[in-house]
mmCIF file of N, CA and C in Angstrom:
data_model
loop_
_atom_site.group_PDB
_atom_site.id
_atom_site.type_symbol
_atom_site.label_atom_id
_atom_site.label_comp_id
_atom_site.label_asym_id
_atom_site.label_seq_id
_atom_site.Cartn_x
_atom_site.Cartn_y
_atom_site.Cartn_z
ATOM 1 N N UNK A 41 -13.519 -9.156 18.575
ATOM 2 C CA UNK A 41 -12.345 -8.408 18.948
ATOM 3 C C UNK A 41 -11.132 -8.839 18.123
ATOM 4 N N UNK A 42 -10.929 -10.143 18.040
ATOM 5 C CA UNK A 42 -9.790 -10.651 17.262
ATOM 6 C C UNK A 42 -9.953 -10.257 15.799
ATOM 7 N N UNK A 43 -11.178 -10.314 15.304
ATOM 8 C CA UNK A 43 -11.440 -9.944 13.904
ATOM 9 C C UNK A 43 -11.072 -8.475 13.663
ATOM 10 N N UNK A 44 -11.415 -7.605 14.598
ATOM 11 C CA UNK A 44 -11.065 -6.185 14.477
ATOM 12 C C UNK A 44 -9.563 -5.987 14.447
ATOM 13 N N UNK A 45 -8.873 -6.713 15.308
ATOM 14 C CA UNK A 45 -7.409 -6.605 15.350
ATOM 15 C C UNK A 45 -6.808 -7.085 14.036
ATOM 16 N N UNK A 46 -7.322 -8.195 13.512
ATOM 17 C CA UNK A 46 -6.814 -8.716 12.238
ATOM 18 C C UNK A 46 -7.071 -7.741 11.097
ATOM 19 N N UNK A 47 -8.266 -7.153 11.053
ATOM 20 C CA UNK A 47 -8.576 -6.189 9.999
ATOM 21 C C UNK A 47 -7.707 -4.948 10.105
ATOM 22 N N UNK A 48 -7.496 -4.484 11.330
ATOM 23 C CA UNK A 48 -6.634 -3.323 11.530
ATOM 24 C C UNK A 48 -5.216 -3.630 11.077
ATOM 25 N N UNK A 49 -4.718 -4.799 11.419
ATOM 26 C CA UNK A 49 -3.375 -5.209 11.009
ATOM 27 C C UNK A 49 -3.276 -5.305 9.495
ATOM 28 N N UNK A 50 -4.307 -5.859 8.866
ATOM 29 C CA UNK A 50 -4.330 -5.977 7.408
ATOM 30 C C UNK A 50 -4.271 -4.609 6.750
ATOM 31 N N UNK A 51 -5.071 -3.669 7.230
ATOM 32 C CA UNK A 51 -5.070 -2.330 6.645
ATOM 33 C C UNK A 51 -3.747 -1.615 6.866
ATOM 34 N N UNK A 52 -3.160 -1.786 8.038
ATOM 35 C CA UNK A 52 -1.866 -1.157 8.315
ATOM 36 C C UNK A 52 -0.786 -1.756 7.434
ATOM 37 N N UNK A 53 -0.822 -3.061 7.228
ATOM 38 C CA UNK A 53 0.154 -3.739 6.382
ATOM 39 C C UNK A 53 0.006 -3.306 4.934
ATOM 40 N N UNK A 54 -1.242 -3.224 4.446
ATOM 41 C CA UNK A 54 -1.446 -2.827 3.049
ATOM 42 C C UNK A 54 -1.000 -1.389 2.837
ATOM 43 N N UNK A 55 -1.204 -0.512 3.822
ATOM 44 C CA UNK A 55 -0.745 0.860 3.703
ATOM 45 C C UNK A 55 0.772 0.928 3.618
ATOM 46 N N UNK A 56 1.442 0.120 4.422
ATOM 47 C CA UNK A 56 2.908 0.079 4.386
ATOM 48 C C UNK A 56 3.387 -0.472 3.053
ATOM 49 N N UNK A 57 2.708 -1.482 2.532
ATOM 50 C CA UNK A 57 3.064 -2.058 1.240
ATOM 51 C C UNK A 57 2.935 -1.015 0.141
ATOM 52 N N UNK A 58 1.840 -0.266 0.142
ATOM 53 C CA UNK A 58 1.642 0.768 -0.876
ATOM 54 C C UNK A 58 2.729 1.828 -0.787
ATOM 55 N N UNK A 59 3.037 2.258 0.436
ATOM 56 C CA UNK A 59 4.012 3.332 0.581
ATOM 57 C C UNK A 59 5.405 2.882 0.142
ATOM 58 N N UNK A 60 5.705 1.597 0.252
ATOM 59 C CA UNK A 60 7.007 1.106 -0.180
ATOM 60 C C UNK A 60 7.075 0.941 -1.692
ATOM 61 N N UNK A 61 6.001 0.518 -2.311
ATOM 62 C CA UNK A 61 6.016 0.191 -3.739
ATOM 63 C C UNK A 61 5.550 1.322 -4.636
ATOM 64 N N UNK A 62 4.916 2.334 -4.102
ATOM 65 C CA UNK A 62 4.394 3.424 -4.919
ATOM 66 C C UNK A 62 5.030 4.745 -4.524
ATOM 67 N N UNK A 63 5.527 5.436 -5.528
ATOM 68 C CA UNK A 63 6.195 6.711 -5.287
ATOM 69 C C UNK A 63 5.346 7.840 -5.867
ATOM 70 N N UNK A 64 5.201 8.940 -5.140
ATOM 71 C CA UNK A 64 4.408 10.067 -5.650
ATOM 72 C C UNK A 64 5.111 10.760 -6.819
ATOM 73 N N UNK A 65 4.307 11.197 -7.771
ATOM 74 C CA UNK A 65 4.796 11.960 -8.915
ATOM 75 C C UNK A 65 3.887 13.167 -9.078
ATOM 76 N N UNK A 66 4.450 14.354 -8.950
ATOM 77 C CA UNK A 66 3.674 15.581 -9.140
ATOM 78 C C UNK A 66 3.857 16.069 -10.567
ATOM 79 N N UNK A 67 2.761 16.492 -11.159
ATOM 80 C CA UNK A 67 2.790 17.054 -12.506
ATOM 81 C C UNK A 67 1.678 18.090 -12.600
ATOM 82 N N UNK A 68 1.588 18.803 -13.689
ATOM 83 C CA UNK A 68 0.673 19.936 -13.785
ATOM 84 C C UNK A 68 -0.269 19.839 -14.978
ATOM 85 N N UNK A 69 -1.445 20.405 -14.788
ATOM 86 C CA UNK A 69 -2.361 20.723 -15.881
ATOM 87 C C UNK A 69 -2.664 22.205 -15.721
ATOM 88 N N UNK A 70 -1.875 23.024 -16.400
ATOM 89 C CA UNK A 70 -1.987 24.464 -16.189
ATOM 90 C C UNK A 70 -1.593 24.785 -14.754
ATOM 91 N N UNK A 71 -2.503 25.430 -14.004
ATOM 92 C CA UNK A 71 -2.209 25.765 -12.613
ATOM 93 C C UNK A 71 -2.638 24.670 -11.635
ATOM 94 N N UNK A 72 -3.310 23.629 -12.137
ATOM 95 C CA UNK A 72 -3.773 22.540 -11.264
ATOM 96 C C UNK A 72 -2.664 21.520 -11.060
ATOM 97 N N UNK A 73 -2.277 21.326 -9.801
ATOM 98 C CA UNK A 73 -1.277 20.316 -9.463
ATOM 99 C C UNK A 73 -1.954 18.954 -9.442
ATOM 100 N N UNK A 74 -1.317 17.978 -10.061
ATOM 101 C CA UNK A 74 -1.800 16.597 -10.092
ATOM 102 C C UNK A 74 -0.794 15.725 -9.353
ATOM 103 N N UNK A 75 -1.285 14.718 -8.644
ATOM 104 C CA UNK A 75 -0.429 13.856 -7.837
ATOM 105 C C UNK A 75 -0.696 12.397 -8.170
ATOM 106 N N UNK A 76 0.080 11.872 -9.110
ATOM 107 C CA UNK A 76 -0.041 10.467 -9.480
ATOM 108 C C UNK A 76 0.887 9.617 -8.633
ATOM 109 N N UNK A 77 0.834 8.321 -8.882
ATOM 110 C CA UNK A 77 1.699 7.367 -8.203
ATOM 111 C C UNK A 77 2.314 6.429 -9.229
ATOM 112 N N UNK A 78 3.586 6.099 -9.045
ATOM 113 C CA UNK A 78 4.273 5.176 -9.936
ATOM 114 C C UNK A 78 4.904 4.070 -9.092
ATOM 115 N N UNK A 79 4.981 2.895 -9.664
ATOM 116 C CA UNK A 79 5.599 1.773 -8.962
ATOM 117 C C UNK A 79 7.095 2.019 -8.801
ATOM 118 N N UNK A 80 7.687 1.361 -7.818
ATOM 119 C CA UNK A 80 9.082 1.603 -7.466
ATOM 120 C C UNK A 80 10.076 1.091 -8.502
ATOM 121 N N UNK A 81 9.612 0.340 -9.489
ATOM 122 C CA UNK A 81 10.508 -0.171 -10.524
ATOM 123 C C UNK A 81 10.636 0.783 -11.713
ATOM 124 N N UNK A 82 10.171 2.014 -11.556
ATOM 125 C CA UNK A 82 10.274 3.013 -12.624
ATOM 126 C C UNK A 82 11.734 3.187 -13.022
ATOM 127 N N UNK A 83 11.955 3.395 -14.307
ATOM 128 C CA UNK A 83 13.302 3.596 -14.820
ATOM 129 C C UNK A 83 13.946 2.338 -15.369
ATOM 130 N N UNK A 84 13.346 1.198 -15.094
ATOM 131 C CA UNK A 84 13.861 -0.051 -15.653
ATOM 132 C C UNK A 84 13.260 -0.252 -17.039
ATOM 133 N N UNK A 85 13.873 -1.088 -17.832
ATOM 134 C CA UNK A 85 13.370 -1.360 -19.183
ATOM 135 C C UNK A 85 12.259 -2.396 -19.103
ATOM 136 N N UNK A 86 11.063 -1.908 -18.768
ATOM 137 C CA UNK A 86 9.884 -2.761 -18.616
ATOM 138 C C UNK A 86 8.709 -2.104 -19.313
ATOM 139 N N UNK A 87 7.725 -2.893 -19.696
ATOM 140 C CA UNK A 87 6.515 -2.289 -20.273
ATOM 141 C C UNK A 87 5.738 -1.528 -19.201
ATOM 142 N N UNK A 88 4.976 -0.537 -19.629
ATOM 143 C CA UNK A 88 4.217 0.291 -18.693
ATOM 144 C C UNK A 88 2.727 0.135 -18.867
ATOM 145 N N UNK A 89 2.002 0.369 -17.768
ATOM 146 C CA UNK A 89 0.540 0.320 -17.759
ATOM 147 C C UNK A 89 0.033 1.579 -17.071
ATOM 148 N N UNK A 90 -0.898 2.275 -17.718
ATOM 149 C CA UNK A 90 -1.538 3.447 -17.139
ATOM 150 C C UNK A 90 -2.833 3.009 -16.464
ATOM 151 N N UNK A 91 -2.983 3.365 -15.208
ATOM 152 C CA UNK A 91 -4.200 3.029 -14.455
ATOM 153 C C UNK A 91 -5.016 4.295 -14.278
ATOM 154 N N UNK A 92 -6.261 4.240 -14.733
ATOM 155 C CA UNK A 92 -7.207 5.329 -14.511
ATOM 156 C C UNK A 92 -8.121 4.904 -13.376
ATOM 157 N N UNK A 93 -8.020 5.565 -12.227
ATOM 158 C CA UNK A 93 -8.803 5.130 -11.070
ATOM 159 C C UNK A 93 -10.296 5.343 -11.269
ATOM 160 N N UNK A 94 -11.064 4.675 -10.427
ATOM 161 C CA UNK A 94 -12.521 4.780 -10.463
ATOM 162 C C UNK A 94 -12.953 6.195 -10.056
ATOM 163 N N UNK A 95 -14.223 6.410 -9.982
ATOM 164 C CA UNK A 95 -14.803 7.744 -9.832
ATOM 165 C C UNK A 95 -14.474 8.452 -8.534
ATOM 166 N N UNK A 96 -13.951 7.755 -7.540
ATOM 167 C CA UNK A 96 -13.582 8.423 -6.288
ATOM 168 C C UNK A 96 -12.110 8.831 -6.261
ATOM 169 N N UNK A 97 -11.421 8.672 -7.370
ATOM 170 C CA UNK A 97 -10.019 9.057 -7.425
ATOM 171 C C UNK A 97 -9.107 7.906 -7.034
ATOM 172 N N UNK A 98 -7.858 8.226 -6.771
ATOM 173 C CA UNK A 98 -6.873 7.199 -6.432
ATOM 174 C C UNK A 98 -7.286 6.548 -5.108
ATOM 175 N N UNK A 99 -7.532 5.249 -5.184
ATOM 176 C CA UNK A 99 -8.003 4.510 -4.014
ATOM 177 C C UNK A 99 -7.183 3.242 -3.840
ATOM 178 N N UNK A 100 -7.523 2.458 -2.814
ATOM 179 C CA UNK A 100 -6.769 1.235 -2.544
ATOM 180 C C UNK A 100 -6.866 0.229 -3.688
ATOM 181 N N UNK A 101 -7.973 0.209 -4.390
ATOM 182 C CA UNK A 101 -8.118 -0.719 -5.527
ATOM 183 C C UNK A 101 -7.088 -0.400 -6.618
ATOM 184 N N UNK A 102 -6.940 0.884 -6.935
ATOM 185 C CA UNK A 102 -5.952 1.288 -7.942
ATOM 186 C C UNK A 102 -4.530 0.992 -7.454
ATOM 187 N N UNK A 103 -4.278 1.247 -6.177
ATOM 188 C CA UNK A 103 -2.953 0.991 -5.613
ATOM 189 C C UNK A 103 -2.632 -0.503 -5.623
ATOM 190 N N UNK A 104 -3.605 -1.322 -5.269
ATOM 191 C CA UNK A 104 -3.409 -2.777 -5.288
ATOM 192 C C UNK A 104 -3.115 -3.248 -6.703
ATOM 193 N N UNK A 105 -3.854 -2.733 -7.666
ATOM 194 C CA UNK A 105 -3.632 -3.111 -9.064
ATOM 195 C C UNK A 105 -2.213 -2.750 -9.497
ATOM 196 N N UNK A 106 -1.750 -1.559 -9.119
ATOM 197 C CA UNK A 106 -0.402 -1.133 -9.489
ATOM 198 C C UNK A 106 0.658 -2.045 -8.880
ATOM 199 N N UNK A 107 0.503 -2.370 -7.609
ATOM 200 C CA UNK A 107 1.468 -3.244 -6.934
ATOM 201 C C UNK A 107 1.471 -4.628 -7.581
ATOM 202 N N UNK A 108 0.300 -5.146 -7.908
ATOM 203 C CA UNK A 108 0.224 -6.458 -8.563
ATOM 204 C C UNK A 108 0.864 -6.418 -9.952
ATOM 205 N N UNK A 109 0.645 -5.346 -10.696
ATOM 206 C CA UNK A 109 1.279 -5.212 -12.010
ATOM 207 C C UNK A 109 2.799 -5.148 -11.883
ATOM 208 N N UNK A 110 3.278 -4.461 -10.850
ATOM 209 C CA UNK A 110 4.725 -4.407 -10.622
ATOM 210 C C UNK A 110 5.278 -5.809 -10.387
ATOM 211 N N UNK A 111 4.575 -6.599 -9.606
ATOM 212 C CA UNK A 111 5.013 -7.980 -9.335
ATOM 213 C C UNK A 111 5.075 -8.805 -10.617
ATOM 214 N N UNK A 112 4.248 -8.446 -11.599
ATOM 215 C CA UNK A 112 4.214 -9.181 -12.864
ATOM 216 C C UNK A 112 5.195 -8.616 -13.891
ATOM 217 N N UNK A 113 5.983 -7.615 -13.503
ATOM 218 C CA UNK A 113 7.022 -7.112 -14.390
ATOM 219 C C UNK A 113 6.654 -5.872 -15.182
ATOM 220 N N UNK A 114 5.692 -5.115 -14.704
ATOM 221 C CA UNK A 114 5.280 -3.877 -15.376
ATOM 222 C C UNK A 114 5.588 -2.673 -14.497
ATOM 223 N N UNK A 115 5.772 -1.542 -15.144
ATOM 224 C CA UNK A 115 5.779 -0.266 -14.443
ATOM 225 C C UNK A 115 4.344 0.252 -14.544
ATOM 226 N N UNK A 116 3.763 0.589 -13.420
ATOM 227 C CA UNK A 116 2.388 1.093 -13.413
ATOM 228 C C UNK A 116 2.367 2.534 -12.914
ATOM 229 N N UNK A 117 1.564 3.345 -13.582
ATOM 230 C CA UNK A 117 1.370 4.728 -13.172
ATOM 231 C C UNK A 117 -0.119 4.949 -12.952
ATOM 232 N N UNK A 118 -0.467 5.444 -11.759
ATOM 233 C CA UNK A 118 -1.867 5.756 -11.448
ATOM 234 C C UNK A 118 -2.084 7.236 -11.693
ATOM 235 N N UNK A 119 -2.991 7.548 -12.609
ATOM 236 C CA UNK A 119 -3.282 8.929 -12.976
ATOM 237 C C UNK A 119 -4.086 9.634 -11.885
ATOM 238 N N UNK A 120 -3.824 10.908 -11.726
ATOM 239 C CA UNK A 120 -4.645 11.768 -10.876
ATOM 240 C C UNK A 120 -5.521 12.594 -11.808
ATOM 241 N N UNK A 121 -6.773 12.239 -11.896
ATOM 242 C CA UNK A 121 -7.675 12.951 -12.798
ATOM 243 C C UNK A 121 -8.210 14.224 -12.166
ATOM 244 N N UNK A 122 -8.535 14.192 -10.880
ATOM 245 C CA UNK A 122 -9.203 15.320 -10.239
ATOM 246 C C UNK A 122 -8.261 16.435 -9.795
ATOM 247 N N UNK A 123 -7.043 16.100 -9.431
ATOM 248 C CA UNK A 123 -6.096 17.111 -8.999
ATOM 249 C C UNK A 123 -6.067 17.312 -7.497
ATOM 250 N N UNK A 124 -4.970 17.900 -7.050
ATOM 251 C CA UNK A 124 -4.761 18.132 -5.622
ATOM 252 C C UNK A 124 -5.899 18.981 -5.048
ATOM 253 N N UNK A 125 -6.416 18.534 -3.917
ATOM 254 C CA UNK A 125 -7.490 19.263 -3.246
ATOM 255 C C UNK A 125 -8.879 18.966 -3.780
ATOM 256 N N UNK A 126 -8.989 18.058 -4.726
ATOM 257 C CA UNK A 126 -10.287 17.764 -5.352
ATOM 258 C C UNK A 126 -10.681 16.301 -5.205
ATOM 259 N N UNK A 127 -10.346 15.688 -4.095
ATOM 260 C CA UNK A 127 -10.682 14.289 -3.870
ATOM 261 C C UNK A 127 -12.110 14.214 -3.344
ATOM 262 N N UNK A 128 -13.007 13.497 -4.032
ATOM 263 C CA UNK A 128 -14.394 13.410 -3.576
ATOM 264 C C UNK A 128 -14.496 12.766 -2.193
ATOM 265 N N UNK A 129 -15.286 13.397 -1.333
ATOM 266 C CA UNK A 129 -15.443 12.911 0.043
ATOM 267 C C UNK A 129 -16.495 11.809 0.155
ATOM 268 N N UNK A 130 -17.433 11.771 -0.792
ATOM 269 C CA UNK A 130 -18.508 10.784 -0.722
ATOM 270 C C UNK A 130 -19.026 10.506 -2.136
ATOM 271 N N UNK A 131 -20.030 9.645 -2.229
ATOM 272 C CA UNK A 131 -20.566 9.260 -3.542
ATOM 273 C C UNK A 131 -21.172 10.443 -4.294
ATOM 274 N N UNK A 132 -21.837 11.346 -3.590
ATOM 275 C CA UNK A 132 -22.425 12.508 -4.259
ATOM 276 C C UNK A 132 -21.349 13.386 -4.887
ATOM 277 N N UNK A 133 -20.294 13.653 -4.116
ATOM 278 C CA UNK A 133 -19.194 14.462 -4.636
ATOM 279 C C UNK A 133 -18.490 13.748 -5.790
ATOM 280 N N UNK A 134 -18.332 12.427 -5.678
ATOM 281 C CA UNK A 134 -17.696 11.649 -6.745
ATOM 282 C C UNK A 134 -18.540 11.696 -8.010
ATOM 283 N N UNK A 135 -19.846 11.587 -7.855
ATOM 284 C CA UNK A 135 -20.745 11.661 -9.011
ATOM 285 C C UNK A 135 -20.655 13.008 -9.706
ATOM 286 N N UNK A 136 -20.581 14.064 -8.923
ATOM 287 C CA UNK A 136 -20.472 15.412 -9.491
ATOM 288 C C UNK A 136 -19.149 15.579 -10.238
ATOM 289 N N UNK A 137 -18.047 15.135 -9.606
ATOM 290 C CA UNK A 137 -16.722 15.264 -10.233
ATOM 291 C C UNK A 137 -16.632 14.424 -11.507
ATOM 292 N N UNK A 138 -17.100 13.179 -11.426
ATOM 293 C CA UNK A 138 -17.067 12.299 -12.598
ATOM 294 C C UNK A 138 -17.987 12.849 -13.693
ATOM 295 N N UNK A 139 -19.119 13.383 -13.292
ATOM 296 C CA UNK A 139 -20.051 13.975 -14.257
ATOM 297 C C UNK A 139 -19.439 15.143 -15.003
ATOM 298 N N UNK A 140 -18.620 15.918 -14.297
ATOM 299 C CA UNK A 140 -17.944 17.043 -14.953
ATOM 300 C C UNK A 140 -17.097 16.545 -16.113
ATOM 301 N N UNK A 141 -16.332 15.472 -15.877
ATOM 302 C CA UNK A 141 -15.461 14.953 -16.933
ATOM 303 C C UNK A 141 -16.235 14.205 -18.008
ATOM 304 N N UNK A 142 -17.390 13.693 -17.661
ATOM 305 C CA UNK A 142 -18.243 13.067 -18.686
ATOM 306 C C UNK A 142 -18.776 14.140 -19.633
ATOM 307 N N UNK A 143 -19.128 15.276 -19.092
ATOM 308 C CA UNK A 143 -19.633 16.387 -19.906
ATOM 309 C C UNK A 143 -18.512 17.127 -20.638
ATOM 310 N N UNK A 144 -17.335 17.142 -20.052
ATOM 311 C CA UNK A 144 -16.185 17.861 -20.601
ATOM 312 C C UNK A 144 -15.080 16.853 -20.930
ATOM 313 N N UNK A 145 -15.389 15.970 -21.835
ATOM 314 C CA UNK A 145 -14.492 14.851 -22.110
ATOM 315 C C UNK A 145 -13.131 15.292 -22.639
ATOM 316 N N UNK A 146 -13.033 16.464 -23.264
ATOM 317 C CA UNK A 146 -11.716 16.905 -23.733
ATOM 318 C C UNK A 146 -10.791 17.207 -22.548
ATOM 319 N N UNK A 147 -11.354 17.720 -21.439
ATOM 320 C CA UNK A 147 -10.552 17.925 -20.232
ATOM 321 C C UNK A 147 -10.082 16.580 -19.686
ATOM 322 N N UNK A 148 -10.964 15.586 -19.713
ATOM 323 C CA UNK A 148 -10.621 14.241 -19.253
ATOM 324 C C UNK A 148 -9.521 13.652 -20.132
ATOM 325 N N UNK A 149 -9.665 13.801 -21.438
ATOM 326 C CA UNK A 149 -8.649 13.291 -22.356
ATOM 327 C C UNK A 149 -7.306 13.973 -22.122
ATOM 328 N N UNK A 150 -7.331 15.264 -21.797
ATOM 329 C CA UNK A 150 -6.083 15.979 -21.522
ATOM 330 C C UNK A 150 -5.419 15.422 -20.267
ATOM 331 N N UNK A 151 -6.205 15.168 -19.210
ATOM 332 C CA UNK A 151 -5.635 14.621 -17.972
ATOM 333 C C UNK A 151 -5.056 13.226 -18.224
ATOM 334 N N UNK A 152 -5.715 12.443 -19.064
ATOM 335 C CA UNK A 152 -5.197 11.117 -19.413
ATOM 336 C C UNK A 152 -3.886 11.261 -20.179
ATOM 337 N N UNK A 153 -3.841 12.184 -21.110
ATOM 338 C CA UNK A 153 -2.633 12.416 -21.910
ATOM 339 C C UNK A 153 -1.468 12.861 -21.029
ATOM 340 N N UNK A 154 -1.730 13.741 -20.071
ATOM 341 C CA UNK A 154 -0.679 14.193 -19.160
ATOM 342 C C UNK A 154 -0.153 13.029 -18.315
ATOM 343 N N UNK A 155 -1.053 12.165 -17.862
ATOM 344 C CA UNK A 155 -0.644 10.989 -17.082
ATOM 345 C C UNK A 155 0.161 10.027 -17.944
ATOM 346 N N UNK A 156 -0.236 9.864 -19.185
ATOM 347 C CA UNK A 156 0.494 8.988 -20.098
ATOM 348 C C UNK A 156 1.919 9.501 -20.309
ATOM 349 N N UNK A 157 2.082 10.809 -20.374
ATOM 350 C CA UNK A 157 3.431 11.378 -20.494
ATOM 351 C C UNK A 157 4.269 11.040 -19.268
ATOM 352 N N UNK A 158 3.658 11.054 -18.094
ATOM 353 C CA UNK A 158 4.387 10.689 -16.877
ATOM 354 C C UNK A 158 4.782 9.217 -16.901
ATOM 355 N N UNK A 159 3.889 8.369 -17.386
ATOM 356 C CA UNK A 159 4.214 6.949 -17.520
ATOM 357 C C UNK A 159 5.379 6.764 -18.485
ATOM 358 N N UNK A 160 5.357 7.464 -19.599
ATOM 359 C CA UNK A 160 6.454 7.363 -20.565
ATOM 360 C C UNK A 160 7.781 7.771 -19.933
ATOM 361 N N UNK A 161 7.752 8.800 -19.102
ATOM 362 C CA UNK A 161 8.980 9.233 -18.413
ATOM 363 C C UNK A 161 9.452 8.176 -17.423
ATOM 364 N N UNK A 162 8.510 7.480 -16.810
ATOM 365 C CA UNK A 162 8.870 6.423 -15.850
ATOM 366 C C UNK A 162 9.472 5.226 -16.572
ATOM 367 N N UNK A 163 8.969 4.948 -17.768
ATOM 368 C CA UNK A 163 9.460 3.805 -18.542
ATOM 369 C C UNK A 163 10.783 4.166 -19.232
ATOM 370 N N UNK A 164 10.903 5.374 -19.714
ATOM 371 C CA UNK A 164 12.105 5.843 -20.415
ATOM 372 C C UNK A 164 12.547 7.174 -19.798
ATOM 373 N N UNK A 165 13.181 7.140 -18.635
ATOM 374 C CA UNK A 165 13.519 8.387 -17.942
ATOM 375 C C UNK A 165 14.493 9.290 -18.692
ATOM 376 N N UNK A 166 15.262 8.757 -19.611
ATOM 377 C CA UNK A 166 16.206 9.596 -20.357
ATOM 378 C C UNK A 166 15.590 10.111 -21.652
ATOM 379 N N UNK A 167 14.325 9.737 -21.903
ATOM 380 C CA UNK A 167 13.654 10.187 -23.115
ATOM 381 C C UNK A 167 13.959 9.373 -24.342
ATOM 382 N N UNK A 168 14.675 8.259 -24.184
ATOM 383 C CA UNK A 168 15.031 7.423 -25.335
ATOM 384 C C UNK A 168 14.011 6.346 -25.563
#
């Protein structure tokens, strides 16, 4: 029972930490809306890191990495590869979605490029 309470508290705390340190960024690939996340230190003169999440999309591992990078003095941007409404529900769906980008690598490269542009805007918001 105590272990369950501790785990629940840990998950609630980590969710609050993510929501404080990561800000949503919406961007587009044609008509597909993409929803990335950027650390709260965006706009400062700091180096940037682009995070490409694992095959299930933006998850707690990617969010933790971004928060840790922020603590080390980086601006981190987590790319949304799949797009709004396309988050895999399970391993089979994740395999299918990831397989699509493996077969259509130019689409994957485009999504990475779009995310990189968002990171550049976070690092240099005035375009300088």
